[in-house]
Every structure is written in C-alpha cells, then in structure tokens.
CSV table of C-alpha atoms in Angstrom, one decimal:
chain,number,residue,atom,x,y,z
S,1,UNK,CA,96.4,-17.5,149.4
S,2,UNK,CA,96.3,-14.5,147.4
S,3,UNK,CA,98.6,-12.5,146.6
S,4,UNK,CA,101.0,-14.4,148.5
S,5,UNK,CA,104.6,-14.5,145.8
S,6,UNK,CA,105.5,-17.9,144.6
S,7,UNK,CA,108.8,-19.5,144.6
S,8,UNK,CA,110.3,-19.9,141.1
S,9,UNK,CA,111.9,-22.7,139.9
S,10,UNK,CA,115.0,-23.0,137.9
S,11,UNK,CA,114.6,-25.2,135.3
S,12,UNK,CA,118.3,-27.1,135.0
S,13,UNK,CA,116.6,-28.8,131.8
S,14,UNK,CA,117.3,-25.6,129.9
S,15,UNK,CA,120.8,-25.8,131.4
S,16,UNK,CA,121.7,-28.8,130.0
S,17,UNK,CA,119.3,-31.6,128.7
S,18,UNK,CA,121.7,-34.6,128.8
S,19,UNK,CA,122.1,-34.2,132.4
S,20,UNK,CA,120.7,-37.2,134.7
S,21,UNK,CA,121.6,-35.9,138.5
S,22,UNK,CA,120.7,-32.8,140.5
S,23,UNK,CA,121.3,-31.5,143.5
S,24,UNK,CA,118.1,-29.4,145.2
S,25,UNK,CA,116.9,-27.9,148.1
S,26,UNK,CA,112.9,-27.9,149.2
S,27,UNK,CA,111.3,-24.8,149.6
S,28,UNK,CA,107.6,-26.1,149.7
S,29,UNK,CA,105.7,-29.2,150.5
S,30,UNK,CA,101.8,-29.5,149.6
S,31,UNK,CA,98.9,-32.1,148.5
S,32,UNK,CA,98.6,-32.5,145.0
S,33,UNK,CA,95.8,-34.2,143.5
S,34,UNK,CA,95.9,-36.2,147.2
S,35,UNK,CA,98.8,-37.2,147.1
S,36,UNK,CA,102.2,-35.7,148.3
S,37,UNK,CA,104.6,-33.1,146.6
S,38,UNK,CA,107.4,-31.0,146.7
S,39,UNK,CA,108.6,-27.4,145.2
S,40,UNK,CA,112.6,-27.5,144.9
S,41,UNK,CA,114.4,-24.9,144.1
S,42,UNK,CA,115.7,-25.8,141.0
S,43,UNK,CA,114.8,-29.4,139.2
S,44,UNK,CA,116.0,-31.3,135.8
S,45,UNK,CA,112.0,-32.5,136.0
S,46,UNK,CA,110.6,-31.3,132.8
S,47,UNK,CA,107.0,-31.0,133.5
S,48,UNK,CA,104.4,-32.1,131.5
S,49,UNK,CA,103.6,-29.0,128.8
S,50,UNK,CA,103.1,-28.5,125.6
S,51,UNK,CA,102.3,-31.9,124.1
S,52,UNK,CA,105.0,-33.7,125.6
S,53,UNK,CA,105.0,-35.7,129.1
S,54,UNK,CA,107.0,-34.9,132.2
S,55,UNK,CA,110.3,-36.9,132.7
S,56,UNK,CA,110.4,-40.2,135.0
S,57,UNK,CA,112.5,-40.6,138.2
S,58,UNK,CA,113.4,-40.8,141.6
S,59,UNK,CA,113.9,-38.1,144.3
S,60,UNK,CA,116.2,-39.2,147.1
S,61,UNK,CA,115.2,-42.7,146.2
S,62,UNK,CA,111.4,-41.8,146.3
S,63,UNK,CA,110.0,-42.4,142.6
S,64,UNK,CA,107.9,-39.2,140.9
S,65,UNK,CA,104.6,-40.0,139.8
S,66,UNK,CA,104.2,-36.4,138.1
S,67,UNK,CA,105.3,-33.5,137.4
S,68,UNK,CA,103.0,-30.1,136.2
S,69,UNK,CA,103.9,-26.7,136.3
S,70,UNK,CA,102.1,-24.5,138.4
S,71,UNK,CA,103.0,-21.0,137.6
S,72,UNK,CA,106.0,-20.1,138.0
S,73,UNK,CA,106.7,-23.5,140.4
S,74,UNK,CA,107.1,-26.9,138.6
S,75,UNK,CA,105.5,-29.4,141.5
S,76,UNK,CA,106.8,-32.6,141.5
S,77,UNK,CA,104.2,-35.3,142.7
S,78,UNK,CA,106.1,-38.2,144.4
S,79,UNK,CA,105.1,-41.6,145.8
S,80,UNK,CA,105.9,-40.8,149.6
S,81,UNK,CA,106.3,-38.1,151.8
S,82,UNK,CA,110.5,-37.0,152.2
S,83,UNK,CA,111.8,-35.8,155.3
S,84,UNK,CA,115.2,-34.0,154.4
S,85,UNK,CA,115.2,-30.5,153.2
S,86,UNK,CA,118.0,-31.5,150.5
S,87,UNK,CA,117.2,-34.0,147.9
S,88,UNK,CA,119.3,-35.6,144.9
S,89,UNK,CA,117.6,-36.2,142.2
S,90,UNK,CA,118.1,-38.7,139.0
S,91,UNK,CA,115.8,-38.6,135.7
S,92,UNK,CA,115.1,-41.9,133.5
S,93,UNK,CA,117.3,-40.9,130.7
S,94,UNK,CA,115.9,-43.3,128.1
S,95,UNK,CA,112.6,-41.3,129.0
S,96,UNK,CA,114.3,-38.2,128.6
S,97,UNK,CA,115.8,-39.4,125.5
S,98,UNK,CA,112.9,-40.7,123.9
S,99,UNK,CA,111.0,-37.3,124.5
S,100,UNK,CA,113.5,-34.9,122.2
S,101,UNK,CA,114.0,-37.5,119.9
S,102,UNK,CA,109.7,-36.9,119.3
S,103,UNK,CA,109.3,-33.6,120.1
S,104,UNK,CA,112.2,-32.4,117.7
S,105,UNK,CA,111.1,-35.1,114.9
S,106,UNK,CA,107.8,-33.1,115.4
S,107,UNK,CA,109.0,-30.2,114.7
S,108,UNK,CA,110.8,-31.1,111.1
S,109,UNK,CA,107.4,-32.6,109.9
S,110,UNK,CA,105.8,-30.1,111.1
S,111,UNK,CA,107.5,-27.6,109.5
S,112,UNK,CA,108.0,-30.0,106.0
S,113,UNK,CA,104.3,-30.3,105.6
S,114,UNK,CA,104.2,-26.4,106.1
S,115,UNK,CA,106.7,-25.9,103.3
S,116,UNK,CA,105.3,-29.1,101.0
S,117,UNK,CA,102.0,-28.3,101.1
S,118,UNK,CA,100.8,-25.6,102.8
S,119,UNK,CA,99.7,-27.4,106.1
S,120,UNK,CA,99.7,-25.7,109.6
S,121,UNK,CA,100.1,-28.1,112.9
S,122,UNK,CA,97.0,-27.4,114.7
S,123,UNK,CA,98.0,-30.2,117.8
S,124,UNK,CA,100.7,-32.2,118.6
S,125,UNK,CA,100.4,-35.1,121.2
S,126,UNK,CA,103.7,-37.4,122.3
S,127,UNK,CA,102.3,-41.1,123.3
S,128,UNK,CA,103.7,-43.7,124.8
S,129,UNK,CA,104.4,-45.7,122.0
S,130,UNK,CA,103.6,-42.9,118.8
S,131,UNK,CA,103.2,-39.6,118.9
S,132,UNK,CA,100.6,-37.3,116.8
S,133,UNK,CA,100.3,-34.2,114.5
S,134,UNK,CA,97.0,-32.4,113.4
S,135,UNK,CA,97.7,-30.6,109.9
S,136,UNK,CA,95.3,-28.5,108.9
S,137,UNK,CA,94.7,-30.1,105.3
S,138,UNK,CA,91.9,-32.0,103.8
S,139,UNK,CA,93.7,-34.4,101.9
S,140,UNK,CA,97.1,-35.9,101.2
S,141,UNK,CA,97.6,-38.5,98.4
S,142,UNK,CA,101.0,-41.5,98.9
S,143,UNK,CA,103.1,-39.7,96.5
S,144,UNK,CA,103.1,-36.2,98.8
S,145,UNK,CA,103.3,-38.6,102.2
S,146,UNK,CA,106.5,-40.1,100.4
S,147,UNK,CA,107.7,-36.7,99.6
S,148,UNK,CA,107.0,-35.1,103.5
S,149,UNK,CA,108.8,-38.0,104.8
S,150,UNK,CA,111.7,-38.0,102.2
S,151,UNK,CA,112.4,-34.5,103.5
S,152,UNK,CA,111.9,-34.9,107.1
S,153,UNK,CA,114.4,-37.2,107.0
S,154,UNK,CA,117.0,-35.4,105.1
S,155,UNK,CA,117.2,-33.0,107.3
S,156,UNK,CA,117.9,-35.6,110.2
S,157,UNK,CA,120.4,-37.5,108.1
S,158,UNK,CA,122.3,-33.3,107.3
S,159,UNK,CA,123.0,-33.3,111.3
S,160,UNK,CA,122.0,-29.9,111.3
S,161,UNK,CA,122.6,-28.6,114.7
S,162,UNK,CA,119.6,-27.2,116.9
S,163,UNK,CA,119.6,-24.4,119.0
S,164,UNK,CA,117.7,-23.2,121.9
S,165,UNK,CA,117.7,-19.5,122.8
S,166,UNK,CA,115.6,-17.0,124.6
S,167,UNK,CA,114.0,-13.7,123.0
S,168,UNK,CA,111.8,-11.0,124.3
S,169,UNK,CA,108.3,-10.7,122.4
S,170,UNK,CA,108.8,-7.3,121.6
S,171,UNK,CA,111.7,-8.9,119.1
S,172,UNK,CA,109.8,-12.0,118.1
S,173,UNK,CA,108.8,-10.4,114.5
S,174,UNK,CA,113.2,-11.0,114.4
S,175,UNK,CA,112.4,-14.2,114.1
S,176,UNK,CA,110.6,-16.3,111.1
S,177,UNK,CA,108.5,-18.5,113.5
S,178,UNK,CA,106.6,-21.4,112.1
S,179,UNK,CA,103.4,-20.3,113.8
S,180,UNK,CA,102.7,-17.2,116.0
S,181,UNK,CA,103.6,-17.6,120.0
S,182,UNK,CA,100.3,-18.5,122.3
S,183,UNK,CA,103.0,-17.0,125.0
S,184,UNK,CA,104.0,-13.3,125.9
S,185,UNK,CA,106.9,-12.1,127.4
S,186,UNK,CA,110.1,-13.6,127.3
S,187,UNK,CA,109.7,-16.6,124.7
S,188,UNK,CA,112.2,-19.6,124.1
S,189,UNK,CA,113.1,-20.1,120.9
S,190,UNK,CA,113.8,-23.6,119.3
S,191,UNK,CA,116.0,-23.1,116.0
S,192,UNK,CA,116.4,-26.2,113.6
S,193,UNK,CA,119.1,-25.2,111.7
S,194,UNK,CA,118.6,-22.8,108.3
S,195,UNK,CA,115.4,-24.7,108.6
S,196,UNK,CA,112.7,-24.3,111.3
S,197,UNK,CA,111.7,-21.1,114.0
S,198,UNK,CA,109.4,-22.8,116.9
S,199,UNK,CA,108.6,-21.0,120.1
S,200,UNK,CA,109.0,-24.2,122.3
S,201,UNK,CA,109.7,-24.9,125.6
S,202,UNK,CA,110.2,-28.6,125.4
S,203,UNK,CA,113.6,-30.4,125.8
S,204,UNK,CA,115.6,-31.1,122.3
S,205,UNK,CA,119.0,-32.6,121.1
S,206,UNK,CA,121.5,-31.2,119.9
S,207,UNK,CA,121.6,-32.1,116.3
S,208,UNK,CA,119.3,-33.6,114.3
S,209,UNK,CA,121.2,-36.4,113.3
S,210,UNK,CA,120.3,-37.8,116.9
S,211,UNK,CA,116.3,-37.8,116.2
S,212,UNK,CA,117.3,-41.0,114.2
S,213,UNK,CA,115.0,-41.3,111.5
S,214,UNK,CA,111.1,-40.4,111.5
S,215,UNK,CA,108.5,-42.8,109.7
S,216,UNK,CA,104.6,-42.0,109.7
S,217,UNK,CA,102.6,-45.0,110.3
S,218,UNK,CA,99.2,-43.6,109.0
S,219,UNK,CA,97.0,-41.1,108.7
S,220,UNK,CA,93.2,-40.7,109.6
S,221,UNK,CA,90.4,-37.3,109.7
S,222,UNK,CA,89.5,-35.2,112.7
S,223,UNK,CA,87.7,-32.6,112.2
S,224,UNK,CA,88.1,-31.0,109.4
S,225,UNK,CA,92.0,-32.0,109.5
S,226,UNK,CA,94.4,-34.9,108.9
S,227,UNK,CA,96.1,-36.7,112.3
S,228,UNK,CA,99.1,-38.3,111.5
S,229,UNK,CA,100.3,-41.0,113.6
S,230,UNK,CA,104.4,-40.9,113.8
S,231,UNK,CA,107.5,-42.6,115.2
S,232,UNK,CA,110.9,-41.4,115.8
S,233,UNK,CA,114.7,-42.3,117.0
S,234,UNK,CA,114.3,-46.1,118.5
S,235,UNK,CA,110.9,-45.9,118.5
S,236,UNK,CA,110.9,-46.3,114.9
S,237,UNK,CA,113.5,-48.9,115.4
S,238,UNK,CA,111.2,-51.4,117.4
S,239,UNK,CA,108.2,-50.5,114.6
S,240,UNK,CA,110.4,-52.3,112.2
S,241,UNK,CA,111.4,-54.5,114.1
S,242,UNK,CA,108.2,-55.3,114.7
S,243,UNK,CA,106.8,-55.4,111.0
S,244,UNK,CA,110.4,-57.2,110.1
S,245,UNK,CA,109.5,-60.5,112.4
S,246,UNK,CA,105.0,-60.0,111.6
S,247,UNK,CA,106.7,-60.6,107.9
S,248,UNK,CA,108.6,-63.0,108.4
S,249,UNK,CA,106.4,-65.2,110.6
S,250,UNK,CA,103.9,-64.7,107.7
S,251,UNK,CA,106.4,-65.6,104.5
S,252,UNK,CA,107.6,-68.6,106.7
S,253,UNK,CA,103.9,-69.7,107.0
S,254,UNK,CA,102.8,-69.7,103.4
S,255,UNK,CA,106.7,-70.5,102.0
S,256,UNK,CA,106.8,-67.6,99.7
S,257,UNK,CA,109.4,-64.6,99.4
S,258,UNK,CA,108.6,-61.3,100.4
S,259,UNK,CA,108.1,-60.4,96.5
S,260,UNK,CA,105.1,-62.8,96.1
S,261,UNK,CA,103.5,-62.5,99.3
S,262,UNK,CA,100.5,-59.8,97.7
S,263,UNK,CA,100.4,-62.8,95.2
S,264,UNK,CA,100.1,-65.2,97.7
S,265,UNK,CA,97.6,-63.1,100.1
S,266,UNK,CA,95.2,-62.3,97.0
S,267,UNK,CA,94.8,-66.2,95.9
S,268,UNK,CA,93.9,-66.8,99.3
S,269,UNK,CA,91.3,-64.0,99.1
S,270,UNK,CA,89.8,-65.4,96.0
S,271,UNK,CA,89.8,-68.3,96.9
S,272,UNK,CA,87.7,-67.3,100.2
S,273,UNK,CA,85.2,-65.4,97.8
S,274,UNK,CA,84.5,-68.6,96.0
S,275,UNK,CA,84.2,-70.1,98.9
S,276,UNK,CA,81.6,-68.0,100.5
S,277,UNK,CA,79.8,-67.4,97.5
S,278,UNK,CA,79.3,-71.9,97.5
S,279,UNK,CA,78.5,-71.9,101.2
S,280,UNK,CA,75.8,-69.4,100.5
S,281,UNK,CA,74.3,-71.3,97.6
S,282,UNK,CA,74.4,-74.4,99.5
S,283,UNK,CA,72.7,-72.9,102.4
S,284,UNK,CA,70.0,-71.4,100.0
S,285,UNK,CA,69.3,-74.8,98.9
S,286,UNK,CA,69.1,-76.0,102.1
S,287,UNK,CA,66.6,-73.8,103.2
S,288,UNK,CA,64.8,-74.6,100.5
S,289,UNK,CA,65.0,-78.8,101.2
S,290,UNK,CA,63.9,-77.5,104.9
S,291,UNK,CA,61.0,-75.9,103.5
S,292,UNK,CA,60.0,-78.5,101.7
S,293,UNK,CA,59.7,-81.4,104.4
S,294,UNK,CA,58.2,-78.5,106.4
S,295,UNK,CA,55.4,-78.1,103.8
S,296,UNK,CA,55.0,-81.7,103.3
C-alpha cells in the first residue's frame, strides 16, 4: 500500500561475512513470485545484487529458494510456509565462500585491465561454474592476456588485506573509485589494498591471499566489447583438475608425453586431410563409373 513505511533489514553479512548462524525474528510474511516468504529483522542472506547470487540455506530447517532485496527489506523466498515468529538461520558456507572468492577476483581484474590497458568493466556476471567480465576494449592479443593475469595474481599471492567501509556521497570524490557509483547516498566502499576503490555491496574476504588464484578461460565479442570468461579460488582448482585428467586420458591414448602431444595431434590432422582429399577423388570417380553404366 502506499505510503505505508517498510521494515528495514539489518544485513549481519556486513557484520561479519564468515558467519554461518543467525538468530531472527519475523516481522512480515507475504507471496513472492507464488510462493511463500518472510521479512526478518535482521538476516546473514545476501541477496541476489549486483552481479552476484543470493546465498543458499535453510531457515528453521525450511530450505530458501531465493533471496531479492526489496527496498529497504531483503525477502527471503523459502520452500514452505513457518509457523514460529523466531527463526535460526544457517547459510551454505561453501556457497558463501565461493561467492567472495569471484566477486573479489573480479574486482582485481577488473581493476588490472583498467590499469594495463585502459579497459572499463561494463558487466560483471558470477555463474555457477565461471563467472564473466565485459571490458570495454576491442581487442586484446596473448601477450597482454598473459600480462592481465600475471598481475591479477600477484596481487592475490601479496595477501593484501581488503577492507569494507561506508562513506557518504557527498565525500565519495575522497575516494579514487574504479568507476563512478550508480548509487546515492550512503555508499559502501570495497578497498583492495593500495590497489583498487569499488563501491560494492557484495560480500568479500579478508585478504586476498584467500581468492586463491584467478585464471581466464577465454575470451569472445559482445557488442562492441570483450567478455571474458574467469575462474577463481577452487573453482580454478577443479578447471585444472579437469584439463590435468582430459590430458592425461589423451597422452595415455596416443602414448606420447605431454611435449609431443601438438606433434602427435597435427600428424593425425594431416593424415585426415590426405585422407579426405582420396575419399573425394575416389567418390569423383565413382560418380563418373555410375554415369557411365547409366549412359550405357
């Protein structure tokens, strides 16, 4: 209804974002999208915003589906309705985990690709399984992707320590951001250290020595812009993983070593190209032995 004052939520993320377990109270329950949810008063739920996705987890044993912000609430969309007024509430930490391990490895390339070569993040988008920047560059050869990445990751490996603060708008030209706020009023401030100014309200280690390591898996156009495809912390762990055992399984098949597998792979290609180049000449002549007994 209109004009009718909303409750505000404390975010407990802010707090502390290694916490698991909450404590809450309901103040509202509603319909959301059909299905049932609930306004707490305060919530360790980061909802889904700004590129990254809302945390998993249960509600007095009830699981959450979503969670959006609405305002100045943060609704949490759960799987059944729940009697009791108090709730305890546990997030999936590996989910939690997994989240600032992106959204902060996001933030060094972004800024690195701002610093290497000039390029502003026009999108960022965390996945599932990889996450994405837009940079707003035309081109990139190997030698300046090896060079972003090199960087990125020496500024994981310094453990610089990140800091999250809070700053009124009226004080933000204080503060070298990356890129201009889209918000007013009082902003939140995510410091890499000596490094990188982002107005951010997403959840972040630490240090960066806990993002792990960042590796970009490739690169394609949209728009008039490059979208990088990236992996961070563990999730760059299972990617080699991954490529380690594809590699292996291949090497084993053709008994080679990892050194002469290009060797190995481009024989087999020319050898193919011979190959199709005979089958065509041998269909061409028997087309033509067709057309003969056709004729005769």
């Amino acid at each position: 209804m209109e004009g009718v004052m909303k409750n505000q939520t404390k975010k407990l993320y802010y707090d502390d974002p290694y916490k698991t377990q909450f404590e809450a109270v309901i103040v509202e329950k509603k319909r959301h999208g059909g299905k049932p949810a609930v306004i707490l008063d305060q919530t360790l739920f980061y909802p889904e915003s700004g590129g990254q996705p809302c945390d998993k987890g249960f509600i007095n044993g009830i699981p959450v589906k979503n969670v959006v912000e609405d305002g100045a609430e943060i609704v949490h969309v759960i799987e059944k309705d729940i009697d009791a007024k108090r709730i305890s509430g546990t997030i999936d930490w590996e989910t939690r985990f997994d989240h600032m391990q992106q959204h902060s490895g996001q933030h060094i390339l972004s800024q690195v690709f701002h610093k290497l070569i000039n390029g502003k993040t026009m999108s960022f988008h965390l996945g599932e399984k990889t996450s994405t920047v837009e940079i707003n560059i035309r081109m990139i050869s190997e030698e300046e992707i090896e060079s972003v990445e090199k960087q990125a990751n020496d500024i994981i490996f310094e453990n610089r320590e990140i800091r999250c603060s809070f700053i009124s708008d009226t004080h933000i030209d204080e503060v070298p951001l990356r890129k201009p706020p889209v918000k007013t009023g009082e902003l939140r401030i995510v410091e890499v250290q000596d490094f990188d100014y982002t107005a951010c309200g997403g959840t972040h280690p630490r240090r960066t020595g806990e993002i792990g390591l960042i590796k970009i898996l490739k690169w394609d156009r949209i728009r008039d812009n490059l979208r990088f495809e990236f992996v961070c912390g563990k999730r760059a762990l299972n990617d080699y993983r991954i490529r380690t055992n594809i590699l292996r399984d291949v090497t084993n098949r053709f008994s080679s070593g990892e050194a002469d597998l290009m060797n190995v792979v481009e024989k087999l290609f020319q050898d193919y190209k011979i190959q199709k180049k005979r089958n065509r000449q041998l269909q061409e002549k028997l087309s033509g032995y067709e057309a003969m007994e056709i004729i005769e």
